[in-house]
Coordinates of C-alpha atoms and ligand atoms in Angstrom, one line a residue:
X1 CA -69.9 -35.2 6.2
X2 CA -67.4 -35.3 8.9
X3 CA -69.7 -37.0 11.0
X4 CA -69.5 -40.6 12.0
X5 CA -72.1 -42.4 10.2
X6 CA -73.8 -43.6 13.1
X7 CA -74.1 -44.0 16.7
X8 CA -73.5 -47.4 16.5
X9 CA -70.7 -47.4 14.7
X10 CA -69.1 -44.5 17.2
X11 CA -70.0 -47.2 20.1
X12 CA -68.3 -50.1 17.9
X13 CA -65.2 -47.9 17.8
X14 CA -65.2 -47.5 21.6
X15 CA -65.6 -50.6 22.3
X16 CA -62.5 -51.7 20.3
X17 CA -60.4 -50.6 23.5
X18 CA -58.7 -47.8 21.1
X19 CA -57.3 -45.3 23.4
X20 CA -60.0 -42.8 24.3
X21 CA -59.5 -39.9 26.3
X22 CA -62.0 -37.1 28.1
X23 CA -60.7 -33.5 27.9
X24 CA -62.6 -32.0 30.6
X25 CA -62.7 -28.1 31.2
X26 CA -65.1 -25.6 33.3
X27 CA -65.9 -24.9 30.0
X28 CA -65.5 -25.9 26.5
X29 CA -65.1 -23.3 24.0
X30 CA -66.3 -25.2 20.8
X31 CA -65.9 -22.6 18.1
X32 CA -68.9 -24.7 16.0
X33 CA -72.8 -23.9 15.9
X34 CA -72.8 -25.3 19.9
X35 CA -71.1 -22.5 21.3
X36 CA -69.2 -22.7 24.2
X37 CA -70.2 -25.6 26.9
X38 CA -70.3 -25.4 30.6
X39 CA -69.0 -28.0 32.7
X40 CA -68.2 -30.6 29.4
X41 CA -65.6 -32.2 28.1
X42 CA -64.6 -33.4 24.7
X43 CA -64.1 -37.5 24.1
X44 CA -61.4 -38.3 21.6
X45 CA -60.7 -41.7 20.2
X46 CA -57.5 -42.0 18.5
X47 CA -56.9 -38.9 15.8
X48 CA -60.5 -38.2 16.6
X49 CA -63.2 -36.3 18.3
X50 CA -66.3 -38.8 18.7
X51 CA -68.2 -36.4 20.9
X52 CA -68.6 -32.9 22.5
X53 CA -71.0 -32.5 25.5
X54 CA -72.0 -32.2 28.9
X55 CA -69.1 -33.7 31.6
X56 CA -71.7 -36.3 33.3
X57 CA -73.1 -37.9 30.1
X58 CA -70.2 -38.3 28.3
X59 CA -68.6 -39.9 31.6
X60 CA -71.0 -41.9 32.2
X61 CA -71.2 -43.2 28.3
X62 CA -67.3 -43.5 28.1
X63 CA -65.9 -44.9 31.9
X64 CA -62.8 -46.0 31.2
X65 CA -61.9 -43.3 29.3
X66 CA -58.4 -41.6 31.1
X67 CA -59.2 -37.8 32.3
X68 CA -57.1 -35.0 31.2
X69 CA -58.4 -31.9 33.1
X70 CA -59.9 -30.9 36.9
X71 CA -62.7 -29.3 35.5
X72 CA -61.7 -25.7 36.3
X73 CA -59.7 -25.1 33.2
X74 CA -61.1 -24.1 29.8
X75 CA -60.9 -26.5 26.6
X76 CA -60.5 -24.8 23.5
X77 CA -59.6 -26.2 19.8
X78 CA -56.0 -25.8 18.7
X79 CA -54.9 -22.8 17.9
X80 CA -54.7 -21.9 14.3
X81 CA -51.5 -19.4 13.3
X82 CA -51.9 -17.9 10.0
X83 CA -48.6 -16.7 9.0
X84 CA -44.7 -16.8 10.2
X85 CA -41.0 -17.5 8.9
X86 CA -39.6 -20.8 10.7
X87 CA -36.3 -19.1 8.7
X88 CA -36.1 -16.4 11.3
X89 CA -35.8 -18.8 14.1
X90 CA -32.5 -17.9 14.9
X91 CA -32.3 -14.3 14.7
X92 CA -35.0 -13.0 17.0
X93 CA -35.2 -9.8 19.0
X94 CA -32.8 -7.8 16.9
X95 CA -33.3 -4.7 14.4
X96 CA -36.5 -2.9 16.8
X97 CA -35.8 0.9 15.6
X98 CA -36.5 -0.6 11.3
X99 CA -39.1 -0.5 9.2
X100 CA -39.9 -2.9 6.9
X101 CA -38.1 -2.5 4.0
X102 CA -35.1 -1.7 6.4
X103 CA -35.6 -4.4 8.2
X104 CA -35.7 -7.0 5.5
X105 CA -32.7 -5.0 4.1
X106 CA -30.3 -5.4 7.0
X107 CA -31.6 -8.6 8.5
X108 CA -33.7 -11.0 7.0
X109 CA -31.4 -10.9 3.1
X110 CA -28.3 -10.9 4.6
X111 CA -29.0 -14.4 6.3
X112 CA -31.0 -16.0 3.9
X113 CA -27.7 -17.3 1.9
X114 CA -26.3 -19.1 5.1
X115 CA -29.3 -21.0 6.1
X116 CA -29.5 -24.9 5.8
X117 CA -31.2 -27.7 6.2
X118 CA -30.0 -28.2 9.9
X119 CA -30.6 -24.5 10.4
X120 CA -34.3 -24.9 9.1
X121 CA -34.9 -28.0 11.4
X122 CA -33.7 -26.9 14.7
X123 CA -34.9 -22.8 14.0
X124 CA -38.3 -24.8 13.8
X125 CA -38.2 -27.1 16.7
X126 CA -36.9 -24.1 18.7
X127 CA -39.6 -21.8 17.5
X128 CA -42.6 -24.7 16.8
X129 CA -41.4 -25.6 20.4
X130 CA -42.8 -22.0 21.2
X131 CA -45.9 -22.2 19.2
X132 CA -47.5 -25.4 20.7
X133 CA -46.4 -24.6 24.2
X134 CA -48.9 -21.3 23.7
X135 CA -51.7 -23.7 22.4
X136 CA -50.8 -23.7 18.6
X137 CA -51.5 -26.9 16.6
X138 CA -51.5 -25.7 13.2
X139 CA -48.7 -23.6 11.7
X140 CA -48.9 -21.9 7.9
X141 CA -45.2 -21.4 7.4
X142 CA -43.2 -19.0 4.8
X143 CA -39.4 -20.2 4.9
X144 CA -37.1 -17.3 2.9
X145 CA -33.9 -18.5 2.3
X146 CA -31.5 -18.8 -1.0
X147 CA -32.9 -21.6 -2.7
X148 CA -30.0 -24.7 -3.2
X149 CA -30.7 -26.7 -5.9
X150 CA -28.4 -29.4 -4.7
X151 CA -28.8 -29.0 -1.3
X152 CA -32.4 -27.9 0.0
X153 CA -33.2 -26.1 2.7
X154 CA -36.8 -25.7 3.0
X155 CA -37.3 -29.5 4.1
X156 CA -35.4 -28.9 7.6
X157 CA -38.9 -27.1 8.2
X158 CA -41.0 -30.6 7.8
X159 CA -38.3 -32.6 9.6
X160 CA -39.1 -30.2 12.5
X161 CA -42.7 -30.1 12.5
X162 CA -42.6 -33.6 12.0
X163 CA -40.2 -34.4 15.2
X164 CA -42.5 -31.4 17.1
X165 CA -45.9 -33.2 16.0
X166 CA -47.5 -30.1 14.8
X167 CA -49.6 -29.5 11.4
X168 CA -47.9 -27.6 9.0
X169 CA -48.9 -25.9 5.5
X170 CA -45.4 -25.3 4.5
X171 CA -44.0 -22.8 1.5
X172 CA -40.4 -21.4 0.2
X173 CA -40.7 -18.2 0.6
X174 CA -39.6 -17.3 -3.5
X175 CA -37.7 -14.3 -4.1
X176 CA -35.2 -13.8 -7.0
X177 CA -34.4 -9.5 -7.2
X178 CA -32.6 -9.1 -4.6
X179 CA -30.6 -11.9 -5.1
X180 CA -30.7 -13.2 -8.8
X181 CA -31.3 -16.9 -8.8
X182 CA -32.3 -19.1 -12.3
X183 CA -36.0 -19.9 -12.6
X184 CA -35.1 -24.0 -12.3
X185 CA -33.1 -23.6 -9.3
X186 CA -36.0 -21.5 -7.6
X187 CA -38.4 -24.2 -8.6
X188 CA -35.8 -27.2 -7.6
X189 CA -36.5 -25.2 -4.1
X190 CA -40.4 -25.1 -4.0
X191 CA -40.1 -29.4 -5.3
X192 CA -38.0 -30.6 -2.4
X193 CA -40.4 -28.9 -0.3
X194 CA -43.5 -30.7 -2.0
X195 CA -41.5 -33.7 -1.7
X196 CA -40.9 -33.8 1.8
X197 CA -44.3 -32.4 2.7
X198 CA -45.7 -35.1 0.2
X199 CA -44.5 -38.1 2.8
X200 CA -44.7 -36.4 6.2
X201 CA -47.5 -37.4 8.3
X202 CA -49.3 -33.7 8.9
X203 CA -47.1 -31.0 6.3
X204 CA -48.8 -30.2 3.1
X205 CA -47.3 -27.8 0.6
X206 CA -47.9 -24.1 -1.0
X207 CA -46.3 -22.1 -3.2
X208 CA -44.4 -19.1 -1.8
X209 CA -43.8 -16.4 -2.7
X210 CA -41.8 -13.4 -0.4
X211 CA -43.8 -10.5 -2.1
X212 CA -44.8 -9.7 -5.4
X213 CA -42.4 -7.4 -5.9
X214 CA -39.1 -9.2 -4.8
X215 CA -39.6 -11.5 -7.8
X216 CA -38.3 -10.9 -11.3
X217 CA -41.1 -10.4 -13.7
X218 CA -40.4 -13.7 -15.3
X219 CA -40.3 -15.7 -11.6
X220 CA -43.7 -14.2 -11.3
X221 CA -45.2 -15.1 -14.4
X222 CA -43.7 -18.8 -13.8
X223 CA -45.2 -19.0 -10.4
X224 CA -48.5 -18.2 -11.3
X225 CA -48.0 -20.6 -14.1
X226 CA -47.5 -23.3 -12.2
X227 CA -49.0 -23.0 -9.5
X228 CA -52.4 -22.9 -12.0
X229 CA -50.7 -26.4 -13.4
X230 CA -50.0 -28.0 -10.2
X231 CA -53.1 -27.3 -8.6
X232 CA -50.8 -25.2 -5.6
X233 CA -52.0 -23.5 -3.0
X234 CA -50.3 -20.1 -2.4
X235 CA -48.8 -18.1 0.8
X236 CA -47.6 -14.3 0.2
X237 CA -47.6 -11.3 1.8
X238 CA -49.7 -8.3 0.7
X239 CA -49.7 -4.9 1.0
X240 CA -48.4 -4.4 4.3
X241 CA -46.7 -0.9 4.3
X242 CA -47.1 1.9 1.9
X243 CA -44.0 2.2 0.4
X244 CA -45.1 -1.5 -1.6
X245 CA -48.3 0.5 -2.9
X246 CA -46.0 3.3 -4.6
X247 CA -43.4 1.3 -5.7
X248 CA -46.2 -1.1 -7.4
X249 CA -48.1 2.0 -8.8
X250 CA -45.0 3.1 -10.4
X251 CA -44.1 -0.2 -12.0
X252 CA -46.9 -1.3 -13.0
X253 CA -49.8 1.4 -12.8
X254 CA -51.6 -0.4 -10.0
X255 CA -51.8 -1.5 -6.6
X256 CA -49.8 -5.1 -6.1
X257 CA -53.4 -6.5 -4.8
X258 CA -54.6 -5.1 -8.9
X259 CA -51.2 -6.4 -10.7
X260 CA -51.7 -10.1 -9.1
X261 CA -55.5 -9.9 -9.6
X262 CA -54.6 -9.0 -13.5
X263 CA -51.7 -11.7 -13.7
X264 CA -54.1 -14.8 -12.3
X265 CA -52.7 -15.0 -9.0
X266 CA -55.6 -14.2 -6.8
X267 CA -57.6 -17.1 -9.4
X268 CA -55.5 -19.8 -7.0
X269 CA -56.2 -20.6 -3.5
X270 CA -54.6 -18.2 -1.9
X271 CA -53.7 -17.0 2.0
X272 CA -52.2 -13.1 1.9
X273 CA -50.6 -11.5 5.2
X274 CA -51.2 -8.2 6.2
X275 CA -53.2 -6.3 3.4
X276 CA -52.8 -3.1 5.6
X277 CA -52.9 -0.5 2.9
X278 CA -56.1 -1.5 0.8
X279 CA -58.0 0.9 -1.6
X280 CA -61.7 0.2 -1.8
X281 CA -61.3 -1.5 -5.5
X282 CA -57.8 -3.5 -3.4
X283 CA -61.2 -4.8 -0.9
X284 CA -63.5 -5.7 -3.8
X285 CA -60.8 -8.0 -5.6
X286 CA -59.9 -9.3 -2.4
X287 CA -63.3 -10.4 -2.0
X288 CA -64.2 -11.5 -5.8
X289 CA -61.3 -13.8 -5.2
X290 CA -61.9 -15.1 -2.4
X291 CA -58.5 -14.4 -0.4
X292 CA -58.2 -15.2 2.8
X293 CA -55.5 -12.6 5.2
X294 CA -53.4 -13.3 7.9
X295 CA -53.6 -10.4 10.5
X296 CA -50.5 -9.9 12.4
X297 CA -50.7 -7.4 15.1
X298 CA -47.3 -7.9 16.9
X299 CA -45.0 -7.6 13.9
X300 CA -47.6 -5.0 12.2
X301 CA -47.0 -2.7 15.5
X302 CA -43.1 -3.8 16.5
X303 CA -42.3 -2.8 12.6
X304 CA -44.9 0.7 12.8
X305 CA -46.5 -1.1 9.3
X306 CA -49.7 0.0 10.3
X307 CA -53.3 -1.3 11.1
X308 CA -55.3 -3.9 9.7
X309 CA -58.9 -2.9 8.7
X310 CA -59.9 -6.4 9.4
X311 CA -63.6 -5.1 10.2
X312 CA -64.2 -3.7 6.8
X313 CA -62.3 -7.0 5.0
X314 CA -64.8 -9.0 7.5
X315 CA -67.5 -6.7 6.3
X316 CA -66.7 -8.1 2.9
X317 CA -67.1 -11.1 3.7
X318 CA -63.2 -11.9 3.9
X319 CA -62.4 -14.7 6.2
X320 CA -59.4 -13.2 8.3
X321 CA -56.9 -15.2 10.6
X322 CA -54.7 -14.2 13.2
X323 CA -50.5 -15.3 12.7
X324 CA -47.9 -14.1 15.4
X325 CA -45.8 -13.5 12.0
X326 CA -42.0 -14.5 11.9
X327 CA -39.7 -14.7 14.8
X328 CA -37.6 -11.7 13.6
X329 CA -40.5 -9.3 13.6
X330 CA -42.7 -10.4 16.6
X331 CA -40.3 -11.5 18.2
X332 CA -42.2 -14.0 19.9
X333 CA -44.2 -17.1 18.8
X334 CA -47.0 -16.9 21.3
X335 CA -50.4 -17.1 19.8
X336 CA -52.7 -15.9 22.8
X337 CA -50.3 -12.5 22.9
X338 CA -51.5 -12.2 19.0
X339 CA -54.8 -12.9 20.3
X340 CA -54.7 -10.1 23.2
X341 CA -52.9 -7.5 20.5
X342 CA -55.6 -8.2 17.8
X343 CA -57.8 -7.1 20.0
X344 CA -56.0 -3.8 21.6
X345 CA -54.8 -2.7 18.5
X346 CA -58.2 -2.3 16.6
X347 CA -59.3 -1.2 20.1
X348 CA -57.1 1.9 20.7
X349 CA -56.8 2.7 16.7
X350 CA -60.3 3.5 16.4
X351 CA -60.5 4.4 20.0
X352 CA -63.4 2.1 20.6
X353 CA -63.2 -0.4 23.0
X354 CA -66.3 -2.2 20.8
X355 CA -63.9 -2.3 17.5
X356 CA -63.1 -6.1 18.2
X357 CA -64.5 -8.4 20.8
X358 CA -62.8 -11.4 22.5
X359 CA -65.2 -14.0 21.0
X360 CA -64.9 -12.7 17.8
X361 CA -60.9 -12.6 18.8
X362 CA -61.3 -16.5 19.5
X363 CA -63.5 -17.1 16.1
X364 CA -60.3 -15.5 13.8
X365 CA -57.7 -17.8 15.8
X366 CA -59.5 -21.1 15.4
X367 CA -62.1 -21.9 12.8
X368 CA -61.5 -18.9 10.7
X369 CA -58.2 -19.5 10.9
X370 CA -58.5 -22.9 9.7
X371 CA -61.0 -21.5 7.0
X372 CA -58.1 -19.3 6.0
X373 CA -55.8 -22.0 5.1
X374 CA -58.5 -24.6 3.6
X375 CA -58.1 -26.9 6.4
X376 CA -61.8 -26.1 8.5
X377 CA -63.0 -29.8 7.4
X378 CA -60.2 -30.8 9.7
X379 CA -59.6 -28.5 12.4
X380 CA -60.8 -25.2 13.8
X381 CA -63.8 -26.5 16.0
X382 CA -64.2 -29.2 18.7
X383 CA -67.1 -31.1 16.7
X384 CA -67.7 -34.8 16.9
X385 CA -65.9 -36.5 12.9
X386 CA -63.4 -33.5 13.2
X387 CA -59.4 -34.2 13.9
X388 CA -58.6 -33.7 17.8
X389 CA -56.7 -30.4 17.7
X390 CA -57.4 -29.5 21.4
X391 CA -56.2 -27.3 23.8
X392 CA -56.3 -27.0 27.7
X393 CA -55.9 -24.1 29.6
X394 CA -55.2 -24.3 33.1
X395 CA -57.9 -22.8 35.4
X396 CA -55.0 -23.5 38.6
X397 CA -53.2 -20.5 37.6
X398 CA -53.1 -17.3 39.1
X399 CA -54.5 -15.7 35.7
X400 CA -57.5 -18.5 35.3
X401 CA -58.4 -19.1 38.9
X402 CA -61.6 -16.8 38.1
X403 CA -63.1 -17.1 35.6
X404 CA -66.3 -14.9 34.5
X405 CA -66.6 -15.0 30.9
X406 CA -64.0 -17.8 29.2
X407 CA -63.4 -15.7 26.1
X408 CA -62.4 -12.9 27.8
X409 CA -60.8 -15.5 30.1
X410 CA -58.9 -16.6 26.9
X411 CA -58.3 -13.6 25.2
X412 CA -57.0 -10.8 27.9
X413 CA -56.3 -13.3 30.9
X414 CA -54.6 -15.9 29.7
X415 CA -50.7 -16.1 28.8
X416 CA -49.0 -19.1 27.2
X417 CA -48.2 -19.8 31.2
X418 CA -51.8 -21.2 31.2
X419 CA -51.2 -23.6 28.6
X420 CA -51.6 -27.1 29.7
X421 CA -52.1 -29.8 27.4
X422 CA -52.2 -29.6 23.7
X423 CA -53.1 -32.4 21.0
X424 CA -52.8 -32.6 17.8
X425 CA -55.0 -35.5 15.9
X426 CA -55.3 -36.7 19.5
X427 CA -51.9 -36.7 19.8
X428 CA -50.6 -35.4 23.2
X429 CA -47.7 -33.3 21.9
X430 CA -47.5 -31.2 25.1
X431 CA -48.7 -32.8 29.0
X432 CA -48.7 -30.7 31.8
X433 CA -46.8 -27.6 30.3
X434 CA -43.9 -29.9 28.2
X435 CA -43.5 -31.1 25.4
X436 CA -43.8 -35.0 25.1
X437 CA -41.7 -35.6 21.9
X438 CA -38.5 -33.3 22.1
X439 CA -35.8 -32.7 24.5
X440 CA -36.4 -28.8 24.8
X441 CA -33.0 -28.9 26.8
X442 CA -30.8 -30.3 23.4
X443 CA -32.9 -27.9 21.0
X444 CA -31.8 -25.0 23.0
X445 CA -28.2 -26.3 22.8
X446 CA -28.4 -26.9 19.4
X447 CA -30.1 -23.6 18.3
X448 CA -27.5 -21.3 20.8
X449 CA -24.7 -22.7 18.7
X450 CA -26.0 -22.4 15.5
X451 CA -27.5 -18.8 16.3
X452 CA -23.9 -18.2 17.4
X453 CA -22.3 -19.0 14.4
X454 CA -24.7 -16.8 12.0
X455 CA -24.3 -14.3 13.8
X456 CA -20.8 -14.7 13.6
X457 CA -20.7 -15.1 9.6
X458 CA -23.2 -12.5 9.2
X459 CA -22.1 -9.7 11.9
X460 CA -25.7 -9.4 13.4
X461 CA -24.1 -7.9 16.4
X462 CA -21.8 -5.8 15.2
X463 CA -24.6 -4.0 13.4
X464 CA -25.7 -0.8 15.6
X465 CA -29.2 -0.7 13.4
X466 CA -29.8 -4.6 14.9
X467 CA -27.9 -4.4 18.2
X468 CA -27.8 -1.2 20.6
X469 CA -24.6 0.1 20.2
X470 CA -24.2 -0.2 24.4
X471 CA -24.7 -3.7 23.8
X472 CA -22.3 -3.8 21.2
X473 CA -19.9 -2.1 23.5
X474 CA -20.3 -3.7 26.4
X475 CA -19.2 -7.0 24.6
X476 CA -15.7 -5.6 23.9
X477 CA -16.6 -4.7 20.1
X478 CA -16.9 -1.8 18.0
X479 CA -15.7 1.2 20.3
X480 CA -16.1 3.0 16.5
X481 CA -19.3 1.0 16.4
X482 CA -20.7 4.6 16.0
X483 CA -24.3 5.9 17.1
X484 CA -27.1 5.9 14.7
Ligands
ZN501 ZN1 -44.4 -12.3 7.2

């Protein structure tokens, strides 16, 4: 269906002098039933890709079509990251010695209730900036912050992916125990969101929520609720450390994957990160429900949370996707080191180098990662009808200049150094390693300064648990800053 209706009509469009471009690699990774391509390109017209296929033909159909690419790099589609927090954009590489729980405890709550609007917008240009310049086109984002009613924060998120000109499925990350909220202004949150998403040109909306178990009973019961209503999609995290399984066990007699089976919430679309600690009966709901998981390997080793069985939820028949997860816990945004650690972790944890291959590694980052969040009629492949999410990897870099095999090329080789061009719905939102429309230079500015100020309000480094206590020293503060 997402095929042009005919030949003719493809040639009609060509003709019209619309911009068309040829993305031209050694070889083209397609992700779809073609598999990859040697020596091709892929021809885009406008937001779309009319045609995938052999370098000569599709030159010699499409002349005046402008080049991108020497034909020694490797074309692949745009990367798909399954999971992060835009909200932690400003307080990254802190906190490396907490667990999870710890870790939300000392970090992530305490600067939730100082985050705004601005704060959203420029900790997601800063950290989108990241993303597409490591090949990411499409970003499913979880923004935790105190909701305000009057004032809403979540939106900054949009007005950065909008300036960035990535594709966004966008949430407020819902939470209400930890710091008690009303139900309306929660909800008043997750609206301005929808709103904003509603009218941007590539954001669409989901309902967050943080975890099951940071919500009152009642916030639960009224997400579900309406998110059933509304027709939402939903973004969560499940299961990802241990002590979640006990605590939910002891509140509600079952695992949290059981509890939001039985209270409706696996019934909507539904995208999960982590799902680490999983019973058998946690994998059969999983599956009967249809949910697809983010894996996060950086965050899921920097935070000791565990390891994803993501060959027995892909046994399943789960689709799984890959997410760099949120600034704070990576603490990085680039999607080919998730790639590399997806594959090294299941490697080394099973101590078998055949536990996860890089083609499989490049499947779970595009079109099962676009399958994950409901968006594979769009993106996730390079296939003629499909949107022109596109990446090119350099093949003039020290890393590429050989290049035996392109996945493991992509997977083990390549850094976000390699990444050359990226479009998004044939956009070029990155040309030659930068990015076309923001001044990097003025985001940095902007971000330093308001980093520097939460910091500031919140004490982030006066906190030996966040900051090493040499560091803390060596800036003059804290002599009683104490050892841990
Ligand atoms: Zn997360």
């Amino acid at each position: 269906m997402y095929h042009l209706s005919s030949a003719a009509e493809k040639r009609a469009r060509l003709s019209e002098g619309a911009m068309t471009t040829l993305i031209r690699g050694r070889c083209v990774l397609t992700s779809a039933p073609a598999g990859p391509l040697q020596n091709a390109a892929v021809l885009v017209d406008g937001p779309t890709i009319v045609d995938v296929g052999p370098w000569e033909a599709l030159r010699e159909r499409s002349p005046d079509a402008a080049v991108v690419g020497d034909g020694g790099g490797i074309v692949l589609p745009g990367l798909v990251n399954t999971h992060g927090h835009f909200s932690e954009g400003l307080v990254t590489g802190m906190g490396e010695t907490l667990t999870l729980l710890e870790w939300i405890q000392r970090l992530i709550a305490p600067v939730a209730p100082h985050l705004t609007r601005e704060s959203a917008r420029v900790g997601t240009l800063l950290r989108g900036a990241e993303m597409a310049l490591s090949g990411i086109t499409t970003v499913n984002d979880l923004f935790v912050c105190s909701p305000r009613a009057k004032d809403p924060v979540t939106p900054g998120v949009v007005d950065g992916l909008e300036e960035l000109g990535l594709r966004g499925e966008v949430a407020f990350g819902a939470q209400d125990r930890s710091d008690p909220r009303p139900i309306d202004e929660v909800f008043a949150e997750h609206e301005a969101l929808a709103s904003a998403a509603a009218v941007s040109r590539r954001c669409r909306f989901r309902l967050g929520i943080a975890t099951v178990l940071a919500q009152s009973p009642e916030l639960f019961a009224a997400s579900v609720r309406r998110a059933a209503d509304a027709g939402w999609r939903v973004h969560t995290h499940l299961q990802e450390v241990r002590e979640e399984v006990v605590a939910s066990r002891q509140e509600h007699g079952l695992t949290t994957i059981g509890y939001a089976a039985r209270s409706g919430l696996l019934d909507r679309e539904i995208v999960a990160a982590h799902c680490i600690w999983l019973t058998d009966d946690d994998i059969e709901l999983l599956a009967a429900h249809e949910v697809r998981v983010a894996h996060n390997p950086v965050a899921n080793m920097i935070l000791g949370s565990g390891v994803c069985p993501v060959r027995r939820l892909q046994a399943a028949g789960i689709t799984v996707g890959i997410g760099t997860d949120g600034p704070a816990s990576n603490d990085d945004q680039d999607m080919l080191e998730a790639m590399k650690s997806a594959a090294l972790l299941q490697k080394v944890s099973r101590l078998d180098p055949t536990a996860m291959t890089a083609p499989e590694v490049v499947r779970m980052a595009t079109i099962d990662g676009a399958r994950a969040l409901d968006l594979d009629g769009v993106t996730g492949s390079l296939e003629a009808g499909k949107d022109a999410d596109v990446v090119l990897l350099n093949g003039r870099t020290p890393e590429l200049a050989v290049i035996h095999d392109p996945y493991q090329a992509v997977v083990y080789s390549a850094t976000n150094r390699s990444v050359s061009d990226v479009w998004v719905q044939g956009e070029r939102i990155v040309a030659a390693g930068r990015l076309t429309r923001v001044d990097l230079d003025a985001v940095i500015d902007a971000a330093r300064e308001l980093a520097d100020g939460l910091a500031a309000a919140v004490g982030l480094r006066d906190d030996p648990h966040l900051v090493h206590p040499e560091v803390i020293r060596a800036a003059g503060r804290g002599a009683d800053a104490g050892s841990r």
